Amino acid sequence: MIKKLEKPLLVTEPSLPRYEDYIDTIKKIWSTKWLTNQGVFHNDLECKIKNFLKVDYLTLFCNGHSALDCAIKQLRFTKEKWPKIGGEIITTPFTFVSTTHAISMNGFTPIFCDIKADDYTIDEDKIEGLITDKTVAIVCTHVYGFPCNVERISQLAKKHDLKVIYDAAHAFGVEVNGVPIGNFGDMSMFSFHATKVYNTIEGGALAYSNVALQNKLNLMRNFGILDTEEIASFGINAKMNEFQAAMGIENLKYVTKNIQNRKNAAQIYYKELSRIPGIKLVDLKQNIKYNYSYMPILIDEKCFGISRDQLYDKLTQYNIYPRKYFYPLISNTPIYKHPNTQNNIADYVAKSILCLPLFADIQKEDVEYVCKIINDISRNT
Ligand SMILES: *Cc1c(COP(=O)(O)O)cnc(C)c1O
């Protein structure tokens, strides 16, 4: 048996700026004593991320989930004074549970649509069959940073008068045909959680092109408070603080380089794993600029010899800790299970997928080691 790693190799590791740079930046907070509520770092970062993502408008939030929550809350506000409750939202079951909770906890019913076997995003051919007179929106995920079929989804939304909100939590920096990913649909949510391609410790944002949303979102993230004497709308507390924003400013300096490092590591995985029988990798397309946020591999048990779960267990014996993202499938969890929905491809993918370690500072030798172990397991089963 090949020797196991001395230190555990986890699926991800957060990117940090230089310690001295972060300390230098936050030092200023001790003189201004401005900790939160649209401080200077916050406003600076909002502008910088908007430019980086090349979107028309961007609103920062304390985390990605709150951003998505506010995006979906916008669907409840019409001309009436009180928020409307109810309606159906077509969504993917193959995502992080945040997407689904944001829908259901705002009073909408998630209607699960199956995904595609080639890139795990929502199957646009199956959306139309799920549209009813109660459908109000499509909320779907650019899972692992692989873009949904944004063109077809726009056409469907236009035809049936539906809103489209993208969960772009994984898609920071992704482009489709030269168009940055935050420019599709009515709104796109980005997450800047510690484990994401770009982080502000915890954080998130909404990108959109309708200027009318800007005031509404600014109000909603701060209790609906317009000024000291006016409460102009409903709202929650979803503000990003100055320590998060300072981390964001420092981390933004490295994000391009970090994505390049991820790409280099992913290329080793692709080279070493694509020949192994029973391991399927997503075909990367020329017209898409990827961010290499995750390294998913699909295990075809019959052909590979052992199951995804068995491979996972074997890898942990070598101190390699991949993750079964996204398992369990949301539509199979007790709270979201529904007897009438079946998502065969999503079901199969959730049982067969494994995300291998991939992060900006991963060592080439570690990637090669993981590949060697998987090759070794494949030859001996
Ligand atoms: C991380 C993530 C979220 C939630 O973002 P937070 O910043 O952790 O609140 C939502 N959707 C997906 C797909 C995610 O991966």
Short mmCIF file of C-alpha atoms and ligand atoms in Angstrom, two decimals:
data_model
loop_
_atom_site.label_atom_id
_atom_site.label_comp_id
_atom_site.label_asym_id
_atom_site.label_seq_id
_atom_site.Cartn_x
_atom_site.Cartn_y
_atom_site.Cartn_z
CA MET A 1 0.00 0.00 0.00
CA ILE A 2 1.19 3.51 -0.86
CA LYS A 3 1.98 5.56 2.25
CA LYS A 4 -0.84 7.79 3.51
CA LEU A 5 -0.49 11.59 3.64
CA GLU A 6 0.90 12.98 6.86
CA LYS A 7 -1.51 15.87 6.97
CA PRO A 8 -5.20 15.51 6.02
CA LEU A 9 -5.95 16.88 2.56
CA LEU A 10 -9.41 18.47 2.73
CA VAL A 11 -11.77 19.20 -0.13
CA THR A 12 -11.07 22.90 0.23
CA GLU A 13 -9.04 25.45 2.12
CA PRO A 14 -9.96 29.15 2.34
CA SER A 15 -7.82 31.74 0.56
CA LEU A 16 -6.37 34.41 2.83
CA PRO A 17 -4.54 37.64 2.05
CA ARG A 18 -1.17 38.45 3.66
CA TYR A 19 -1.70 38.78 7.39
CA GLU A 20 0.10 42.16 7.55
CA ASP A 21 -2.06 43.57 4.75
CA TYR A 22 -5.31 42.65 6.48
CA ILE A 23 -4.10 44.05 9.80
CA ASP A 24 -2.97 47.27 8.11
CA THR A 25 -6.37 47.69 6.51
CA ILE A 26 -8.50 47.00 9.58
CA LYS A 27 -6.30 49.25 11.76
CA LYS A 28 -8.17 52.25 10.29
CA ILE A 29 -11.38 51.00 11.89
CA TRP A 30 -9.97 51.89 15.33
CA SER A 31 -9.82 55.57 14.42
CA THR A 32 -13.12 55.84 12.54
CA LYS A 33 -15.00 53.55 14.97
CA TRP A 34 -17.32 52.74 12.06
CA LEU A 35 -17.94 48.98 12.25
CA THR A 36 -20.94 48.40 10.02
CA ASN A 37 -23.84 50.13 8.15
CA GLN A 38 -22.39 51.07 4.75
CA GLY A 39 -18.91 52.00 5.97
CA VAL A 40 -16.06 53.09 3.70
CA PHE A 41 -14.73 49.56 3.13
CA HIS A 42 -18.23 48.32 2.40
CA ASN A 43 -18.89 50.99 -0.21
CA ASP A 44 -15.46 50.60 -1.75
CA LEU A 45 -15.88 46.83 -1.99
CA GLU A 46 -19.37 47.07 -3.47
CA CYS A 47 -17.93 49.15 -6.28
CA LYS A 48 -14.86 46.95 -6.75
CA ILE A 49 -16.85 43.71 -6.97
CA LYS A 50 -19.34 45.29 -9.36
CA ASN A 51 -16.41 46.18 -11.63
CA PHE A 52 -14.75 42.80 -11.24
CA LEU A 53 -17.94 40.92 -12.10
CA LYS A 54 -18.76 43.43 -14.88
CA VAL A 55 -22.42 43.80 -13.91
CA ASP A 56 -24.68 46.87 -14.01
CA TYR A 57 -25.65 46.95 -10.32
CA LEU A 58 -24.49 45.09 -7.25
CA THR A 59 -25.69 45.03 -3.65
CA LEU A 60 -23.58 43.48 -0.89
CA PHE A 61 -24.99 41.28 1.87
CA CYS A 62 -23.69 39.67 5.04
CA ASN A 63 -23.85 36.22 3.39
CA GLY A 64 -25.05 34.54 0.22
CA HIS A 65 -28.16 33.04 1.75
CA SER A 66 -29.45 36.41 2.94
CA ALA A 67 -28.83 37.79 -0.54
CA LEU A 68 -30.87 34.99 -2.10
CA ASP A 69 -33.52 35.41 0.59
CA CYS A 70 -33.87 39.11 -0.29
CA ALA A 71 -33.97 38.30 -4.02
CA ILE A 72 -36.84 35.88 -3.49
CA LYS A 73 -38.60 38.26 -1.09
CA GLN A 74 -38.70 40.76 -3.95
CA LEU A 75 -41.03 38.34 -5.76
CA ARG A 76 -43.55 38.74 -2.93
CA PHE A 77 -43.87 42.49 -3.26
CA THR A 78 -46.31 43.75 -5.82
CA LYS A 79 -48.46 46.84 -5.67
CA GLU A 80 -50.25 45.61 -2.57
CA LYS A 81 -49.15 46.85 0.79
CA TRP A 82 -48.65 43.43 2.36
CA PRO A 83 -46.38 40.75 0.97
CA LYS A 84 -48.08 38.14 -1.17
CA ILE A 85 -47.63 34.54 -0.11
CA GLY A 86 -47.67 31.53 -2.35
CA GLY A 87 -46.93 30.32 -5.81
CA GLU A 88 -44.59 27.80 -7.30
CA ILE A 89 -40.93 28.16 -8.14
CA ILE A 90 -39.23 25.73 -10.48
CA THR A 91 -35.81 24.81 -9.13
CA THR A 92 -33.07 22.20 -9.14
CA PRO A 93 -32.85 19.47 -6.51
CA PHE A 94 -29.08 19.23 -7.10
CA THR A 95 -27.80 22.22 -5.14
CA PHE A 96 -26.86 23.34 -1.67
CA VAL A 97 -29.95 23.34 0.55
CA SER A 98 -29.74 27.15 0.88
CA THR A 99 -31.37 27.52 -2.56
CA THR A 100 -34.40 25.45 -1.56
CA HIS A 101 -34.78 26.95 1.91
CA ALA A 102 -34.78 30.46 0.45
CA ILE A 103 -37.75 29.42 -1.71
CA SER A 104 -39.78 27.51 0.88
CA MET A 105 -39.17 29.83 3.82
CA ASN A 106 -40.63 32.68 1.78
CA GLY A 107 -43.88 30.81 1.29
CA PHE A 108 -43.25 29.46 -2.19
CA THR A 109 -43.46 25.80 -3.17
CA PRO A 110 -40.29 24.43 -4.73
CA ILE A 111 -41.03 22.34 -7.82
CA PHE A 112 -38.04 20.16 -8.57
CA CYS A 113 -36.90 19.79 -12.14
CA ASP A 114 -34.37 17.11 -13.11
CA ILE A 115 -30.81 17.96 -14.13
CA LYS A 116 -28.64 17.07 -17.13
CA ALA A 117 -26.16 14.21 -16.95
CA ASP A 118 -23.45 16.16 -18.76
CA ASP A 119 -23.02 19.20 -16.51
CA TYR A 120 -25.48 18.68 -13.60
CA THR A 121 -27.35 21.95 -14.19
CA ILE A 122 -31.16 22.13 -14.49
CA ASP A 123 -32.51 20.37 -17.61
CA GLU A 124 -34.01 23.23 -19.58
CA ASP A 125 -35.99 20.74 -21.73
CA LYS A 126 -37.91 19.61 -18.66
CA ILE A 127 -38.82 23.06 -17.29
CA GLU A 128 -41.79 23.83 -19.53
CA GLY A 129 -43.65 20.66 -18.53
CA LEU A 130 -43.61 21.84 -14.91
CA ILE A 131 -45.00 25.33 -15.53
CA THR A 132 -48.55 25.87 -14.19
CA ASP A 133 -50.68 28.96 -13.66
CA LYS A 134 -49.14 29.16 -10.16
CA THR A 135 -45.53 29.34 -11.37
CA VAL A 136 -43.87 32.66 -10.62
CA ALA A 137 -40.17 32.05 -11.17
CA ILE A 138 -37.28 29.78 -12.05
CA VAL A 139 -34.51 29.66 -9.44
CA CYS A 140 -31.58 27.53 -10.51
CA THR A 141 -27.92 27.00 -9.72
CA HIS A 142 -24.77 27.30 -11.82
CA VAL A 143 -23.63 24.20 -9.99
CA TYR A 144 -19.82 23.88 -9.50
CA GLY A 145 -19.62 27.06 -11.60
CA PHE A 146 -20.97 25.25 -14.69
CA PRO A 147 -23.42 27.72 -16.23
CA CYS A 148 -27.08 26.79 -16.74
CA ASN A 149 -28.38 27.11 -20.30
CA VAL A 150 -28.98 30.81 -19.75
CA GLU A 151 -30.25 31.49 -23.27
CA ARG A 152 -32.98 28.86 -23.25
CA ILE A 153 -34.00 29.76 -19.71
CA SER A 154 -34.39 33.44 -20.72
CA GLN A 155 -36.57 32.43 -23.67
CA LEU A 156 -38.79 30.26 -21.46
CA ALA A 157 -39.08 32.99 -18.85
CA LYS A 158 -40.06 35.55 -21.45
CA LYS A 159 -42.62 33.25 -23.07
CA HIS A 160 -44.31 32.42 -19.74
CA ASP A 161 -43.71 35.75 -17.98
CA LEU A 162 -41.57 34.30 -15.19
CA LYS A 163 -38.74 35.80 -13.17
CA VAL A 164 -35.33 34.13 -13.21
CA ILE A 165 -33.01 34.17 -10.22
CA TYR A 166 -29.66 32.42 -10.50
CA ASP A 167 -27.84 30.93 -7.56
CA ALA A 168 -24.37 31.86 -8.77
CA ALA A 169 -22.74 31.03 -5.41
CA HIS A 170 -20.18 28.85 -7.23
CA ALA A 171 -19.76 31.02 -10.30
CA PHE A 172 -17.61 34.03 -9.31
CA GLY A 173 -15.63 35.06 -12.39
CA VAL A 174 -17.36 32.69 -14.85
CA GLU A 175 -18.22 33.95 -18.36
CA VAL A 176 -20.41 32.57 -21.16
CA ASN A 177 -19.51 33.64 -24.71
CA GLY A 178 -17.57 36.54 -23.19
CA VAL A 179 -20.54 37.69 -21.08
CA PRO A 180 -19.88 37.70 -17.31
CA ILE A 181 -22.25 35.30 -15.52
CA GLY A 182 -23.96 37.92 -13.33
CA ASN A 183 -25.61 39.49 -16.36
CA PHE A 184 -28.21 36.77 -16.91
CA GLY A 185 -31.70 36.51 -15.46
CA ASP A 186 -33.35 39.11 -13.22
CA MET A 187 -30.86 38.65 -10.40
CA SER A 188 -27.83 36.53 -9.60
CA MET A 189 -26.66 35.67 -6.11
CA PHE A 190 -22.95 35.30 -5.33
CA SER A 191 -21.61 33.83 -2.09
CA PHE A 192 -18.35 34.98 -0.54
CA HIS A 193 -18.31 32.31 2.15
CA ALA A 194 -14.88 31.16 3.36
CA THR A 195 -15.02 28.03 1.20
CA LYS A 196 -15.86 29.79 -2.05
CA VAL A 197 -13.52 30.86 -4.87
CA TYR A 198 -13.54 34.39 -3.47
CA ASN A 199 -14.32 35.09 0.18
CA THR A 200 -15.09 37.93 2.57
CA ILE A 201 -15.09 35.43 5.51
CA GLU A 202 -18.90 35.38 5.22
CA GLY A 203 -20.56 37.48 2.57
CA GLY A 204 -22.67 37.65 -0.52
CA ALA A 205 -24.10 39.89 -3.21
CA LEU A 206 -26.89 40.29 -5.71
CA ALA A 207 -26.13 41.41 -9.25
CA TYR A 208 -28.88 42.79 -11.49
CA SER A 209 -29.52 45.19 -14.34
CA ASN A 210 -32.80 46.79 -13.27
CA VAL A 211 -31.93 50.04 -11.49
CA ALA A 212 -35.28 50.01 -9.67
CA LEU A 213 -34.06 47.09 -7.60
CA GLN A 214 -31.18 49.03 -6.09
CA ASN A 215 -33.18 51.11 -3.64
CA LYS A 216 -35.41 48.20 -2.75
CA LEU A 217 -32.48 45.93 -1.92
CA ASN A 218 -30.59 48.63 -0.05
CA LEU A 219 -33.65 49.14 2.12
CA MET A 220 -34.45 45.48 2.55
CA ARG A 221 -30.99 44.59 3.85
CA ASN A 222 -31.28 47.27 6.56
CA PHE A 223 -34.76 46.80 8.09
CA GLY A 224 -36.40 48.97 5.42
CA ILE A 225 -34.98 52.07 7.15
CA LEU A 226 -34.65 55.01 4.78
CA ASP A 227 -33.37 57.59 7.26
CA THR A 228 -33.68 58.49 10.93
CA GLU A 229 -37.33 59.38 10.56
CA GLU A 230 -38.66 57.09 7.85
CA ILE A 231 -39.25 53.35 7.60
CA ALA A 232 -39.96 52.93 3.92
CA SER A 233 -40.37 49.18 3.47
CA PHE A 234 -40.23 45.73 4.99
CA GLY A 235 -36.73 44.50 5.68
CA ILE A 236 -34.29 42.31 7.53
CA ASN A 237 -30.75 42.73 8.84
CA ALA A 238 -28.41 41.49 6.14
CA LYS A 239 -25.65 44.10 6.15
CA MET A 240 -21.99 43.31 5.51
CA ASN A 241 -19.69 44.68 8.22
CA GLU A 242 -16.36 46.49 7.83
CA PHE A 243 -14.18 43.54 8.89
CA GLN A 244 -15.76 41.36 6.21
CA ALA A 245 -15.44 44.13 3.62
CA ALA A 246 -11.76 44.69 4.53
CA MET A 247 -11.09 40.98 4.00
CA GLY A 248 -12.94 41.25 0.70
CA ILE A 249 -10.80 44.18 -0.45
CA GLU A 250 -7.57 42.31 0.33
CA ASN A 251 -8.74 38.98 -1.13
CA LEU A 252 -9.94 40.56 -4.35
CA LYS A 253 -6.29 41.34 -5.20
CA TYR A 254 -5.56 37.63 -5.48
CA VAL A 255 -8.68 36.21 -7.06
CA THR A 256 -7.43 36.17 -10.66
CA LYS A 257 -4.22 34.44 -9.63
CA ASN A 258 -6.16 32.05 -7.41
CA ILE A 259 -8.42 31.01 -10.28
CA GLN A 260 -5.32 30.40 -12.42
CA ASN A 261 -3.85 28.18 -9.66
CA ARG A 262 -7.12 26.25 -9.47
CA LYS A 263 -7.05 25.83 -13.24
CA ASN A 264 -3.52 24.43 -13.14
CA ALA A 265 -4.54 21.89 -10.49
CA ALA A 266 -7.75 20.98 -12.35
CA GLN A 267 -5.73 20.37 -15.51
CA ILE A 268 -3.63 17.77 -13.69
CA TYR A 269 -6.79 16.04 -12.48
CA TYR A 270 -8.24 16.08 -16.00
CA LYS A 271 -5.06 14.70 -17.50
CA GLU A 272 -4.59 11.93 -14.94
CA LEU A 273 -8.19 10.88 -14.34
CA SER A 274 -9.84 11.10 -17.76
CA ARG A 275 -8.34 7.81 -18.90
CA ILE A 276 -9.61 5.81 -15.93
CA PRO A 277 -12.53 3.54 -16.87
CA GLY A 278 -15.64 4.38 -14.86
CA ILE A 279 -14.63 7.95 -13.98
CA LYS A 280 -16.54 10.66 -15.81
CA LEU A 281 -15.42 14.29 -15.88
CA VAL A 282 -17.47 17.21 -17.18
CA ASP A 283 -16.43 18.17 -20.73
CA LEU A 284 -15.17 21.73 -20.63
CA LYS A 285 -16.44 23.93 -23.46
CA GLN A 286 -14.45 26.49 -25.44
CA ASN A 287 -17.04 29.25 -25.13
CA ILE A 288 -17.07 29.20 -21.33
CA LYS A 289 -14.54 30.79 -19.00
CA TYR A 290 -14.54 28.56 -15.92
CA ASN A 291 -13.48 29.35 -12.37
CA TYR A 292 -12.59 25.77 -11.35
CA SER A 293 -14.44 26.13 -8.08
CA TYR A 294 -14.88 22.37 -7.61
CA MET A 295 -13.45 19.18 -9.04
CA PRO A 296 -16.41 16.81 -9.37
CA ILE A 297 -15.87 13.26 -10.64
CA LEU A 298 -18.71 10.83 -11.37
CA ILE A 299 -18.15 7.19 -10.46
CA ASP A 300 -19.86 4.65 -12.70
CA GLU A 301 -19.83 1.76 -10.27
CA LYS A 302 -20.23 -1.02 -12.86
CA CYS A 303 -17.31 0.19 -14.88
CA PHE A 304 -15.07 1.50 -12.07
CA GLY A 305 -15.51 -1.61 -9.93
CA ILE A 306 -16.50 -0.02 -6.63
CA SER A 307 -19.13 2.53 -5.61
CA ARG A 308 -18.67 6.22 -4.88
CA ASP A 309 -19.09 5.51 -1.17
CA GLN A 310 -16.45 2.78 -1.25
CA LEU A 311 -14.04 5.05 -3.11
CA TYR A 312 -14.69 7.78 -0.55
CA ASP A 313 -13.88 5.40 2.32
CA LYS A 314 -10.70 4.21 0.64
CA LEU A 315 -9.49 7.77 0.02
CA THR A 316 -9.99 8.70 3.68
CA GLN A 317 -7.63 5.84 4.60
CA TYR A 318 -4.94 7.82 2.76
CA ASN A 319 -5.90 11.01 4.63
CA ILE A 320 -7.67 12.42 1.55
CA TYR A 321 -11.06 13.95 2.37
CA PRO A 322 -13.20 14.60 -0.68
CA ARG A 323 -16.88 15.56 -0.23
CA LYS A 324 -20.11 14.02 -1.51
CA TYR A 325 -21.46 17.33 -2.88
CA PHE A 326 -24.46 17.32 -3.28
CA TYR A 327 -25.67 14.36 -1.31
CA PRO A 328 -28.33 13.71 -0.11
CA LEU A 329 -30.36 15.05 -2.98
CA ILE A 330 -32.62 17.86 -1.64
CA SER A 331 -35.76 16.23 -3.08
CA ASN A 332 -34.95 13.07 -1.12
CA THR A 333 -34.66 14.77 2.27
CA PRO A 334 -37.59 14.22 4.68
CA ILE A 335 -38.71 17.87 4.53
CA TYR A 336 -38.72 18.18 0.74
CA LYS A 337 -39.65 14.65 -0.31
CA HIS A 338 -42.78 14.49 -2.41
CA PRO A 339 -44.31 11.24 -3.67
CA ASN A 340 -45.07 12.67 -7.11
CA THR A 341 -41.64 13.92 -7.99
CA GLN A 342 -38.96 11.79 -9.48
CA ASN A 343 -35.63 13.12 -10.64
CA ASN A 344 -33.83 10.13 -11.99
CA ILE A 345 -30.69 11.79 -13.25
CA ALA A 346 -30.27 13.96 -10.17
CA ASP A 347 -30.81 10.85 -8.04
CA TYR A 348 -28.09 8.97 -9.87
CA VAL A 349 -25.66 11.89 -9.85
CA ALA A 350 -26.09 12.55 -6.11
CA LYS A 351 -25.23 8.90 -5.42
CA SER A 352 -22.26 8.82 -7.78
CA ILE A 353 -20.50 12.16 -7.46
CA LEU A 354 -17.43 13.05 -5.46
CA CYS A 355 -15.68 16.43 -5.23
CA LEU A 356 -11.92 16.05 -4.97
CA PRO A 357 -9.66 18.50 -3.10
CA LEU A 358 -9.24 21.71 -5.10
CA PHE A 359 -8.22 25.13 -3.79
CA ALA A 360 -5.92 27.98 -4.75
CA ASP A 361 -2.97 26.91 -2.62
CA ILE A 362 -3.17 23.17 -3.28
CA GLN A 363 0.25 21.67 -4.02
CA LYS A 364 0.85 20.06 -7.40
CA GLU A 365 2.31 17.05 -5.55
CA ASP A 366 -0.89 16.62 -3.56
CA VAL A 367 -3.02 16.62 -6.71
CA GLU A 368 -0.66 14.08 -8.29
CA TYR A 369 -0.84 11.97 -5.13
CA VAL A 370 -4.67 11.90 -5.21
CA CYS A 371 -4.57 10.89 -8.88
CA LYS A 372 -2.03 8.16 -8.16
CA ILE A 373 -4.16 6.71 -5.37
CA ILE A 374 -7.31 6.73 -7.52
CA ASN A 375 -5.39 5.08 -10.37
CA ASP A 376 -4.07 2.49 -7.96
CA ILE A 377 -7.55 1.77 -6.58
CA SER A 378 -8.90 1.47 -10.12
CA ARG A 379 -6.24 -1.07 -11.12
CA ASN A 380 -6.81 -3.18 -8.02
CA THR A 381 -10.59 -3.51 -8.12
C1 LIG B 1 -22.55 28.56 -0.38
C2 LIG B 1 -23.83 28.44 -1.11
C3 LIG B 1 -24.96 29.18 -0.77
C4 LIG B 1 -25.06 30.01 0.48
O1 LIG B 1 -24.10 30.96 0.60
P1 LIG B 1 -23.63 31.47 2.06
O2 LIG B 1 -22.75 32.61 1.73
O3 LIG B 1 -22.93 30.33 2.72
O4 LIG B 1 -24.85 31.89 2.80
C5 LIG B 1 -26.08 29.08 -1.57
N1 LIG B 1 -26.11 28.28 -2.63
C6 LIG B 1 -25.06 27.52 -2.99
C7 LIG B 1 -25.16 26.67 -4.21
C8 LIG B 1 -23.90 27.55 -2.22
O5 LIG B 1 -22.87 26.75 -2.54
#
